Structures are given as structure tokens and as C-alpha cells.
N, CA, C and O atoms as a MOPAC input file, in Angstrom:
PM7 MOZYME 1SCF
protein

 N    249.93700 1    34.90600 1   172.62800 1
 C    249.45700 1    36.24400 1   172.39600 1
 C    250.63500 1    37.20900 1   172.46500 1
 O    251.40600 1    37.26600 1   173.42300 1
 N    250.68900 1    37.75900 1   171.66400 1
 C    252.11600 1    39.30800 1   171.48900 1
 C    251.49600 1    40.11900 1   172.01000 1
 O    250.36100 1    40.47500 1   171.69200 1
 N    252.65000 1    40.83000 1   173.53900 1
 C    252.63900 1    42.36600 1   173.86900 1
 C    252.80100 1    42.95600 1   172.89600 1
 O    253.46000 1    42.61900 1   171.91300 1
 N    252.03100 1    44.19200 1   173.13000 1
 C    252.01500 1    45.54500 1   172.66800 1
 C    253.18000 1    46.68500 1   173.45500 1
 O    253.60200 1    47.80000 1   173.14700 1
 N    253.43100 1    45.70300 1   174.66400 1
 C    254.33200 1    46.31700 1   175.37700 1
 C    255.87600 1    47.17100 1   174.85700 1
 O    256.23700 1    48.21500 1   175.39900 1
 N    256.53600 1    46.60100 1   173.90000 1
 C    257.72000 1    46.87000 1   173.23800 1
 C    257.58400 1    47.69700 1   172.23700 1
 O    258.56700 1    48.24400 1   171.73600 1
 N    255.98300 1    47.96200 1   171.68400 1
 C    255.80500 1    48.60900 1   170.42400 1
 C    255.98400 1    49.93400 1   170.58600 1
 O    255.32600 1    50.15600 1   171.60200 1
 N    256.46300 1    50.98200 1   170.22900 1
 C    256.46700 1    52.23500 1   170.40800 1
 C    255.51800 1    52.97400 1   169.47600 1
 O    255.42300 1    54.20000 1   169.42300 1
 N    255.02100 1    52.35000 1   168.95200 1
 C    254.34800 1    53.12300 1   167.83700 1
 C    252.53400 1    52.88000 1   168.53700 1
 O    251.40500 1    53.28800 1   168.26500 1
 N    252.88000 1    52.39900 1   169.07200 1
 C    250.98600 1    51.93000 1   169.72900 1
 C    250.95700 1    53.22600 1   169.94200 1
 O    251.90600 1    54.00800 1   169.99400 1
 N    249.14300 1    53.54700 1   170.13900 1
 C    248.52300 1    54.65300 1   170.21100 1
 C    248.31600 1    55.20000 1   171.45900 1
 O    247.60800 1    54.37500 1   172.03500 1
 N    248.50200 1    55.99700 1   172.10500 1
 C    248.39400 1    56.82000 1   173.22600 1
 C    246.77100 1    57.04500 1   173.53400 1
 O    246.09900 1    57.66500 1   172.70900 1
 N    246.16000 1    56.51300 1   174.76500 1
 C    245.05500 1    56.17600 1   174.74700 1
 C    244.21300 1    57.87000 1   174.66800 1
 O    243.22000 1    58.16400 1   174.00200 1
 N    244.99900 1    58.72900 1   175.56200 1
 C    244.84000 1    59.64400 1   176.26200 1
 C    245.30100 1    61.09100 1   175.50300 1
 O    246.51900 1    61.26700 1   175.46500 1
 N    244.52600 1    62.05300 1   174.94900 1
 C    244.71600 1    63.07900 1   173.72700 1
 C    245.74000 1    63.99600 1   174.28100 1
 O    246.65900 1    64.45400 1   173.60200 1
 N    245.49100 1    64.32900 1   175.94200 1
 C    246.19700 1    64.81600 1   176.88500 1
 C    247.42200 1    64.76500 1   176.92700 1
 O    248.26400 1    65.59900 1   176.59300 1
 N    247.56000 1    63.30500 1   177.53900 1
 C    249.20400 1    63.24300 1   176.88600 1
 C    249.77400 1    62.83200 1   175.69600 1
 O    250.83700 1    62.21300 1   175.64500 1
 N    249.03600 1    63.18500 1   174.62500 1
 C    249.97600 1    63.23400 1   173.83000 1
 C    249.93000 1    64.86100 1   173.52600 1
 O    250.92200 1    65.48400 1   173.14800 1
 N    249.21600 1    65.18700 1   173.64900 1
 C    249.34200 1    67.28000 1   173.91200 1
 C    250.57900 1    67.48000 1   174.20300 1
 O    251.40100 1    67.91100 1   173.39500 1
 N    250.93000 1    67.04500 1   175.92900 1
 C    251.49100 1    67.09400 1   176.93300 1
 C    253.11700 1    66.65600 1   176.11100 1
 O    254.01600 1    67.48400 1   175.96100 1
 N    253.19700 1    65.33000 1   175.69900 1
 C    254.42100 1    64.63400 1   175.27600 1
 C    254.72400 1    65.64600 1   174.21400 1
 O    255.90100 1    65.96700 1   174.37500 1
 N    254.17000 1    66.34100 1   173.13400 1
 C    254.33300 1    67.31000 1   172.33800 1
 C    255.08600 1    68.40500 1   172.89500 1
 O    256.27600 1    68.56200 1   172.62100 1
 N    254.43800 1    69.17900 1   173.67400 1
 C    254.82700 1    70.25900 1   174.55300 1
 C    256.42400 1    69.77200 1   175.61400 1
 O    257.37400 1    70.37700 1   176.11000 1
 N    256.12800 1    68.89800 1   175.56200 1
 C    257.89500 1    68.64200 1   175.65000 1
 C    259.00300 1    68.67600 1   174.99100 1
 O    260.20500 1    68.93100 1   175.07000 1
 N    257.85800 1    68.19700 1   174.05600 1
 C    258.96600 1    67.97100 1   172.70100 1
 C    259.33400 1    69.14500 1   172.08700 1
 O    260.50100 1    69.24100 1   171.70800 1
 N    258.74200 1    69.85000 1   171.95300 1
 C    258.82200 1    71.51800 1   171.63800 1
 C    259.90300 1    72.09400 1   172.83300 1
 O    261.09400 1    72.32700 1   172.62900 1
 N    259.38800 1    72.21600 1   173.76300 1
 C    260.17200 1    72.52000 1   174.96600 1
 C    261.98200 1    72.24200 1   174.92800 1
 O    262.93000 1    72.85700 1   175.41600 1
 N    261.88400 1    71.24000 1   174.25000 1
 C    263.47200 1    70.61800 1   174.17100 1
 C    264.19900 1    71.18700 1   172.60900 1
 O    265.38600 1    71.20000 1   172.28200 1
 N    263.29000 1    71.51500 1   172.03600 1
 C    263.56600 1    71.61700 1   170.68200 1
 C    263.23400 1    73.65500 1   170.84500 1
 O    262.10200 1    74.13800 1   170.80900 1
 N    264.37300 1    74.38500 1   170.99300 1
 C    264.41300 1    75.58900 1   170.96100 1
 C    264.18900 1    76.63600 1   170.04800 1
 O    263.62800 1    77.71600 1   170.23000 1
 N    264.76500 1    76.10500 1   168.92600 1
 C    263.87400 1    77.05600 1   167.62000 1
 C    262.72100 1    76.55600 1   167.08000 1
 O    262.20900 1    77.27700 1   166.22400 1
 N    261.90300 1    75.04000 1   167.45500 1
 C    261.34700 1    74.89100 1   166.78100 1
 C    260.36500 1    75.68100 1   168.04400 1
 O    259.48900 1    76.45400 1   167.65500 1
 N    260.51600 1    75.49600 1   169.28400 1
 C    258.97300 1    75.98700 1   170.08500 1
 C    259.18000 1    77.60800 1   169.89400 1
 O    258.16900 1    78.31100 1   169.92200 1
 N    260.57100 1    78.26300 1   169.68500 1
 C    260.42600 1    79.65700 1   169.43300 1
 C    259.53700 1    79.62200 1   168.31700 1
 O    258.54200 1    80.27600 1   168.63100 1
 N    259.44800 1    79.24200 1   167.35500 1
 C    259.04700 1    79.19000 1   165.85500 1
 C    257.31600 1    79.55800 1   166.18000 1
 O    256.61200 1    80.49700 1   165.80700 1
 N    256.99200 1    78.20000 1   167.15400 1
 C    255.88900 1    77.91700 1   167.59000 1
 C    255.06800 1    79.22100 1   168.15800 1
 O    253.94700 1    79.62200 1   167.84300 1
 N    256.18400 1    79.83800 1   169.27400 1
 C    255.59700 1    80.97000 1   170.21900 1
 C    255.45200 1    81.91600 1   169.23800 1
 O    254.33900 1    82.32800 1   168.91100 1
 N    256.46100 1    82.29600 1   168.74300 1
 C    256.29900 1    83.55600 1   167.57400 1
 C    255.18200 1    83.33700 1   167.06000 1
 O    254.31600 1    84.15300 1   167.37200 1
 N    254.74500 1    82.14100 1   166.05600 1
 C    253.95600 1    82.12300 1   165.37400 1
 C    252.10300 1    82.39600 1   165.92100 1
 O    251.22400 1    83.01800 1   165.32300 1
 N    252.01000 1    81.40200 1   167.69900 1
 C    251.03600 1    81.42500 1   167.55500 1
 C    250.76500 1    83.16400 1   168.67800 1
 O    249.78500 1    83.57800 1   169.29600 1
 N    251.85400 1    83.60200 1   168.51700 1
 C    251.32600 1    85.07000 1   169.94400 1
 C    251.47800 1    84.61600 1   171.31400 1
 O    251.12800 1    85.35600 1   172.23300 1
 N    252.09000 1    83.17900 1   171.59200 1
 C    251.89700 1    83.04800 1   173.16500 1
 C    253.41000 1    83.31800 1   173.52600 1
 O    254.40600 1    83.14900 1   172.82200 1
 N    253.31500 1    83.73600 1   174.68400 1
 C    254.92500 1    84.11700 1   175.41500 1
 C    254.99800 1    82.96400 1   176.55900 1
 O    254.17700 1    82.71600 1   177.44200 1
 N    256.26700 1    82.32300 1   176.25800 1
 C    256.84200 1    81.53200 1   177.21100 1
 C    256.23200 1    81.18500 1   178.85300 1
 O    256.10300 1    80.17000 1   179.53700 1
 N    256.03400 1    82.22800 1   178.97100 1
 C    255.77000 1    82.72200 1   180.63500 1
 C    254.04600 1    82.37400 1   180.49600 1
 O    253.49300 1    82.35400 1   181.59600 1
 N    253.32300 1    82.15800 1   179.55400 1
 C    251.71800 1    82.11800 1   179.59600 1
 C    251.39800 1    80.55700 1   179.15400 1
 O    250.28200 1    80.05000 1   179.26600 1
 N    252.63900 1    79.83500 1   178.59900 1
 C    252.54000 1    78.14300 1   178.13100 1
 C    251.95900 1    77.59100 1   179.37500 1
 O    250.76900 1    77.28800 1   179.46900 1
 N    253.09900 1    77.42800 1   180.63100 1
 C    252.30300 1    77.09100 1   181.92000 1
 C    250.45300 1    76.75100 1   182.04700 1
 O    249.88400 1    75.66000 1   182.01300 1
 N    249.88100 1    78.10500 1   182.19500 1
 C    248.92600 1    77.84700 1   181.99700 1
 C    248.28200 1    77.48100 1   180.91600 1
 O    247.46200 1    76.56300 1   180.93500 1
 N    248.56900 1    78.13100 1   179.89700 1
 C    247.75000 1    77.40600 1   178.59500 1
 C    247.58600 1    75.53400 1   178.53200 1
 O    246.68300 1    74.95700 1   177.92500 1
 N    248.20700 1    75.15100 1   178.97000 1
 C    248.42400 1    73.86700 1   178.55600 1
 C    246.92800 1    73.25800 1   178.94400 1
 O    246.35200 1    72.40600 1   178.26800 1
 N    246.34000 1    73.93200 1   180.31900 1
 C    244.98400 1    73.79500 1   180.59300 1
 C    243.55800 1    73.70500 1   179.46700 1
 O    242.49400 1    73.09300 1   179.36900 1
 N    244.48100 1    74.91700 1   178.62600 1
 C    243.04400 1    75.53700 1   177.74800 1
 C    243.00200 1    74.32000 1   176.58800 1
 O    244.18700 1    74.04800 1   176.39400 1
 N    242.12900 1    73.42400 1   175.68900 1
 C    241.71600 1    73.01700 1   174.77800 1
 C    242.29200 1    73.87200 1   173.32200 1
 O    242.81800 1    73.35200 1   172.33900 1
 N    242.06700 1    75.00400 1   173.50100 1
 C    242.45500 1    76.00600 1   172.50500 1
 C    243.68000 1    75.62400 1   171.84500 1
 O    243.91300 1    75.10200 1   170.75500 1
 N    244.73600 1    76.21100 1   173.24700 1
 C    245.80200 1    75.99300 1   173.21600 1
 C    246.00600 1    74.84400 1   172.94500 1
 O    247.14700 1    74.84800 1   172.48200 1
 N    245.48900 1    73.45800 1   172.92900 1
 C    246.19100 1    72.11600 1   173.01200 1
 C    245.74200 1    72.13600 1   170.89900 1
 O    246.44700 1    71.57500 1   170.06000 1
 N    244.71100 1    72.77000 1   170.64900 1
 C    244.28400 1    72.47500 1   169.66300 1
 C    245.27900 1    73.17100 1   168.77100 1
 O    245.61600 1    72.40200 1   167.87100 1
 N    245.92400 1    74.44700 1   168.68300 1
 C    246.88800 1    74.66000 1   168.14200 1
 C    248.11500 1    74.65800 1   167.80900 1
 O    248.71000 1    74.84900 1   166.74800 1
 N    248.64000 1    74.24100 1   169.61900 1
 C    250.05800 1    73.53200 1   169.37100 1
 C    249.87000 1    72.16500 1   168.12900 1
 O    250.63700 1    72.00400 1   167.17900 1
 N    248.77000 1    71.37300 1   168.41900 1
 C    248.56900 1    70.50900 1   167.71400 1
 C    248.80200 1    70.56900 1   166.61900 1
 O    249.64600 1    69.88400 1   166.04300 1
 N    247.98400 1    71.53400 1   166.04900 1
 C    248.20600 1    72.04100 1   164.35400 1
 C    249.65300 1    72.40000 1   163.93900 1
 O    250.27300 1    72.18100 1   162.89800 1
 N    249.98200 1    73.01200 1   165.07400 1
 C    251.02700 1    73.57300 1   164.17100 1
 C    252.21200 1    72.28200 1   164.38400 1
 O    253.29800 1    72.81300 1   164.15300 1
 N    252.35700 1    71.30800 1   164.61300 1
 C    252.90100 1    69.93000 1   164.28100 1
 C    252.33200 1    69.82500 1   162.99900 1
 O    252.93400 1    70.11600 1   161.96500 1
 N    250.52800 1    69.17900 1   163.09100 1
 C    250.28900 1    68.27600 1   162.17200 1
 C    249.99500 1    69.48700 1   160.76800 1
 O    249.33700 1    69.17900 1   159.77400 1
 N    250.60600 1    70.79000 1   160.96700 1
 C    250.43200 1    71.63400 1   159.51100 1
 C    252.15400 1    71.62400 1   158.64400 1
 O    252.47900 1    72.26000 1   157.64100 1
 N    253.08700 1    70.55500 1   159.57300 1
 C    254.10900 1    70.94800 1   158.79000 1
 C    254.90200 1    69.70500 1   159.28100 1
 O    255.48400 1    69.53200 1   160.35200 1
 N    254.70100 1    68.49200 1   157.68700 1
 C    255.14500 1    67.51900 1   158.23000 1
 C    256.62100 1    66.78700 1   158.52100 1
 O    256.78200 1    65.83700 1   159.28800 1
 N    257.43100 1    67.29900 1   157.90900 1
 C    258.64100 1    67.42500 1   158.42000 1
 C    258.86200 1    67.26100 1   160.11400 1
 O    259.57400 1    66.46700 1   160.72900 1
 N    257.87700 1    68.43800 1   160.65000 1
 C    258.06900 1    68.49900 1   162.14400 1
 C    257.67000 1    67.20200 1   162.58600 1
 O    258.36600 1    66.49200 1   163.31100 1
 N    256.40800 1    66.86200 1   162.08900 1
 C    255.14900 1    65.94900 1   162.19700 1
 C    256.14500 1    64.70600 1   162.58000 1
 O    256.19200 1    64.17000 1   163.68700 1
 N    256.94100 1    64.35300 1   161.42400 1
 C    257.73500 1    63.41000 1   161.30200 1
 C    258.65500 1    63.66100 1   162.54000 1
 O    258.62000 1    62.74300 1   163.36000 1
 N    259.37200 1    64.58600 1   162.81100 1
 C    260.11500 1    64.66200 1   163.76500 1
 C    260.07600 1    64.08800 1   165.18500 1
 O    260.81800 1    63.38400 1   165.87000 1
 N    258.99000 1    64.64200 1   165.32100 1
 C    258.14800 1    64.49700 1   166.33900 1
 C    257.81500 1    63.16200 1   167.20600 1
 O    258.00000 1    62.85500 1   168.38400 1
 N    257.28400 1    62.55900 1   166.16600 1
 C    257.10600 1    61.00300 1   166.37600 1
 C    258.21500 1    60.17400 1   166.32500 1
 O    258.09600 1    59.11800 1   166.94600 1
 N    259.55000 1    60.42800 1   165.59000 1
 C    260.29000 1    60.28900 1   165.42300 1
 C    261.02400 1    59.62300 1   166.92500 1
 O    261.32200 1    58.52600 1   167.39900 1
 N    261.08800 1    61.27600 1   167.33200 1
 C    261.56500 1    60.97000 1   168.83300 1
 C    260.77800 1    60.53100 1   169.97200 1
 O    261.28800 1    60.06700 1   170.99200 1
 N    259.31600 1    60.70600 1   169.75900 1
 C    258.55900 1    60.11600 1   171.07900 1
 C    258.15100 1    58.60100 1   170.83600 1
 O    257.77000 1    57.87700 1   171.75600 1
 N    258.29900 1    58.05500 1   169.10000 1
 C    257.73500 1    57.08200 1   169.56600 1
 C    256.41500 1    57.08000 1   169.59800 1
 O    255.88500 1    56.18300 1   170.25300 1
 N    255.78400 1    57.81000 1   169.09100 1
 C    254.36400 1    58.12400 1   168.92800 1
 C    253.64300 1    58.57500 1   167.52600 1
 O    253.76200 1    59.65300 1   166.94400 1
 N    252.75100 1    57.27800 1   167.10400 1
 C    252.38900 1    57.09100 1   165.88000 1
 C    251.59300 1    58.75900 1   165.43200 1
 O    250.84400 1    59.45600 1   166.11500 1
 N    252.10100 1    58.97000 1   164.10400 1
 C    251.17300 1    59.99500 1   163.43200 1
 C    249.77100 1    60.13300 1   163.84400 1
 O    249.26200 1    61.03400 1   164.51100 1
 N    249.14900 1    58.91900 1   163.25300 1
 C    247.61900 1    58.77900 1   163.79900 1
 C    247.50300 1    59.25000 1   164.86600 1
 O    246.54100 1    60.01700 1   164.81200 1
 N    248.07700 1    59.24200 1   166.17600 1
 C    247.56400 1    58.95400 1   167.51400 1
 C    247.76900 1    60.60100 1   166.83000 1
 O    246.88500 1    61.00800 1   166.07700 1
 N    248.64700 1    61.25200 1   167.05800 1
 C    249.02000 1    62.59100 1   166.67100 1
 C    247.37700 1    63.69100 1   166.31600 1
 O    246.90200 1    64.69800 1   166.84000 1
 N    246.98300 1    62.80500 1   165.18200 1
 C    246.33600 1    63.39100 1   164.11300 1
 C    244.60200 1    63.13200 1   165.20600 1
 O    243.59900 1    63.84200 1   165.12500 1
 N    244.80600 1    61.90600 1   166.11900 1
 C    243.86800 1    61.55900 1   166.50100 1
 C    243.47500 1    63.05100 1   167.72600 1
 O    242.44300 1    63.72100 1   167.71600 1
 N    244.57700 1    63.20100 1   168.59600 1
 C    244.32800 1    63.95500 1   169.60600 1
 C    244.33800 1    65.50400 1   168.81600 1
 O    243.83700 1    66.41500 1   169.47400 1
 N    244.77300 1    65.78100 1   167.71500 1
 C    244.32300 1    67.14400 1   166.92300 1
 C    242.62200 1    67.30300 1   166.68400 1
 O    241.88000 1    68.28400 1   166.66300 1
 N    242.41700 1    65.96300 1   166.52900 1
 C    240.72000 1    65.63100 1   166.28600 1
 C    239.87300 1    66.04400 1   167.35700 1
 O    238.83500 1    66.70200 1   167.28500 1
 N    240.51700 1    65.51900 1   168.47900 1
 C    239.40700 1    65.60300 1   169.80000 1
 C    239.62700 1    66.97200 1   170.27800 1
 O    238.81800 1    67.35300 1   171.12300 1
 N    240.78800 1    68.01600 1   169.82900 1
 C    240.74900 1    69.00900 1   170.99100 1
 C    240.63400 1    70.17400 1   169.78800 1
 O    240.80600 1    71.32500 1   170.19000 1
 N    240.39300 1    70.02200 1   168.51900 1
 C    239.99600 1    71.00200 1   167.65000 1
 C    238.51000 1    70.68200 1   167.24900 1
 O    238.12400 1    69.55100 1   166.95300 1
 N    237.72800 1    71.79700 1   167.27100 1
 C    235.91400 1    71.95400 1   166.79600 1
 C    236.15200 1    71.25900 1   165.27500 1
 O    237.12800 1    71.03400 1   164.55800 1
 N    234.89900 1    71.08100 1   165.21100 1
 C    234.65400 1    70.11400 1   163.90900 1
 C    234.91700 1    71.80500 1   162.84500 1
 O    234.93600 1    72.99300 1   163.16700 1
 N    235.03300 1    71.28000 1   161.90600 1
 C    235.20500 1    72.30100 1   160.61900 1
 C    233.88400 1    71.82700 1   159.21200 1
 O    233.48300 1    70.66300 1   159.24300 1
 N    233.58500 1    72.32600 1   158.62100 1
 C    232.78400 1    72.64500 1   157.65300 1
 C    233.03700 1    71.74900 1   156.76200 1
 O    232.01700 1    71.31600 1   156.22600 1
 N    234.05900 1    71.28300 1   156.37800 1
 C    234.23200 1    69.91700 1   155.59600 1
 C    234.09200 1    68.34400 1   156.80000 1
 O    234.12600 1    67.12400 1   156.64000 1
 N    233.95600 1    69.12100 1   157.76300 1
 C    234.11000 1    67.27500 1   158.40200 1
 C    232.52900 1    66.96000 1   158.26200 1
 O    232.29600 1    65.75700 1   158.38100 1
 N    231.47000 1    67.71000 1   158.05100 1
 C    230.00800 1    67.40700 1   158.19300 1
 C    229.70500 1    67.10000 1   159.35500 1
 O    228.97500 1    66.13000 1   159.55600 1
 N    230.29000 1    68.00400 1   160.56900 1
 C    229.74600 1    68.24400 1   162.04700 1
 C    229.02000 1    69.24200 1   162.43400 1
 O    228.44000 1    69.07900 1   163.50800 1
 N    228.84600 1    70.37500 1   161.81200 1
 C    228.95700 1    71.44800 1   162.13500 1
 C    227.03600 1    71.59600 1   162.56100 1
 O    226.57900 1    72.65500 1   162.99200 1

């Protein structure tokens, strides 16, 4: 039987941390999380807490999986498959009008 152990691309069980592993990744990456703050209205000093809110996890999210270059980046360096990416954008953003949830 083959570990999954060595794979880096396996899926992150947990939507959380991959929020979380994002928000690092931003964190390290200085114009891209300025890019981020500018864009979405949050100031540095209010991330702390946001990281709590769903909201917040749902838009840092987007604004990865709305620009794939980053998207790519991203995974790039964590090691963390798109899908899983696209998966935890799923669970912490409301259904929309084309998904037939609503």
C-alpha cells in the first residue's frame, strides 16, 4: 500500500487551515497581501481578528481563487492542491444563484 505521506499535493482535510496556510502566505508575500488589504477595505491591525469571521475567510479565499496566476502561486509554495483551495472557497462562501442552493 503507498503513503500519501510524501505527497504534497493531497488535500487538506480541514477548510480552516487551508484559510489559515493562505493567510500566511499572503502575510509573507507583501504586495500581494497589500494588494489584498487595499482591495478588500481591511487594515492590517483588524486581520488578527478577522481570521475568526467566515466572511473574511470567504474572501481572502476569492481573492486567490479570482486571479489565477496568484492561485497558481500559492499552491505553488504550500504544496496545496488547487481543488483543496477551490474546496475550502466552497465551504466558507454562501451558495450563489447558479450553484442551485439558494
Amino acid at each position: 500500500m503507498q503513503s500519501n505521506f510524501k505527497n504534497p499535493k493531497k488535500a487538506a482535510a480541514d477548510p480552516q487551515e487551508t484559510a489559515i496556510a493562505v493567510l500566511g502566505w499572503l502575510a509573507n508575500e507583501p504586495d500581494m497581501f497589500g494588494r489584498f488589504l487595499a482591495l478588500t477595505g481591511v487594515e492590517a491591525a483588524q486581520v488578527r481578528n478577522a481570521i475568526n469571521q467566515p466572511a473574511f475567510l470567504a474572501g481572502m479565499l476569492d481573492f486567490l481563487m479570482n486571479h489565477e496566476p496568484t492561485l497558481l502561486a500559492f499552491c505553488q509554495a504550500s504544496g496545496i492542491a488547487p481543488e483543496t483551495v477551490a474546496a475550502a472557497s466552497a465551504h466558507f462562501s454562501p451558495p450563489g444563484l447558479s450553484s442551485g442552493e439558494y
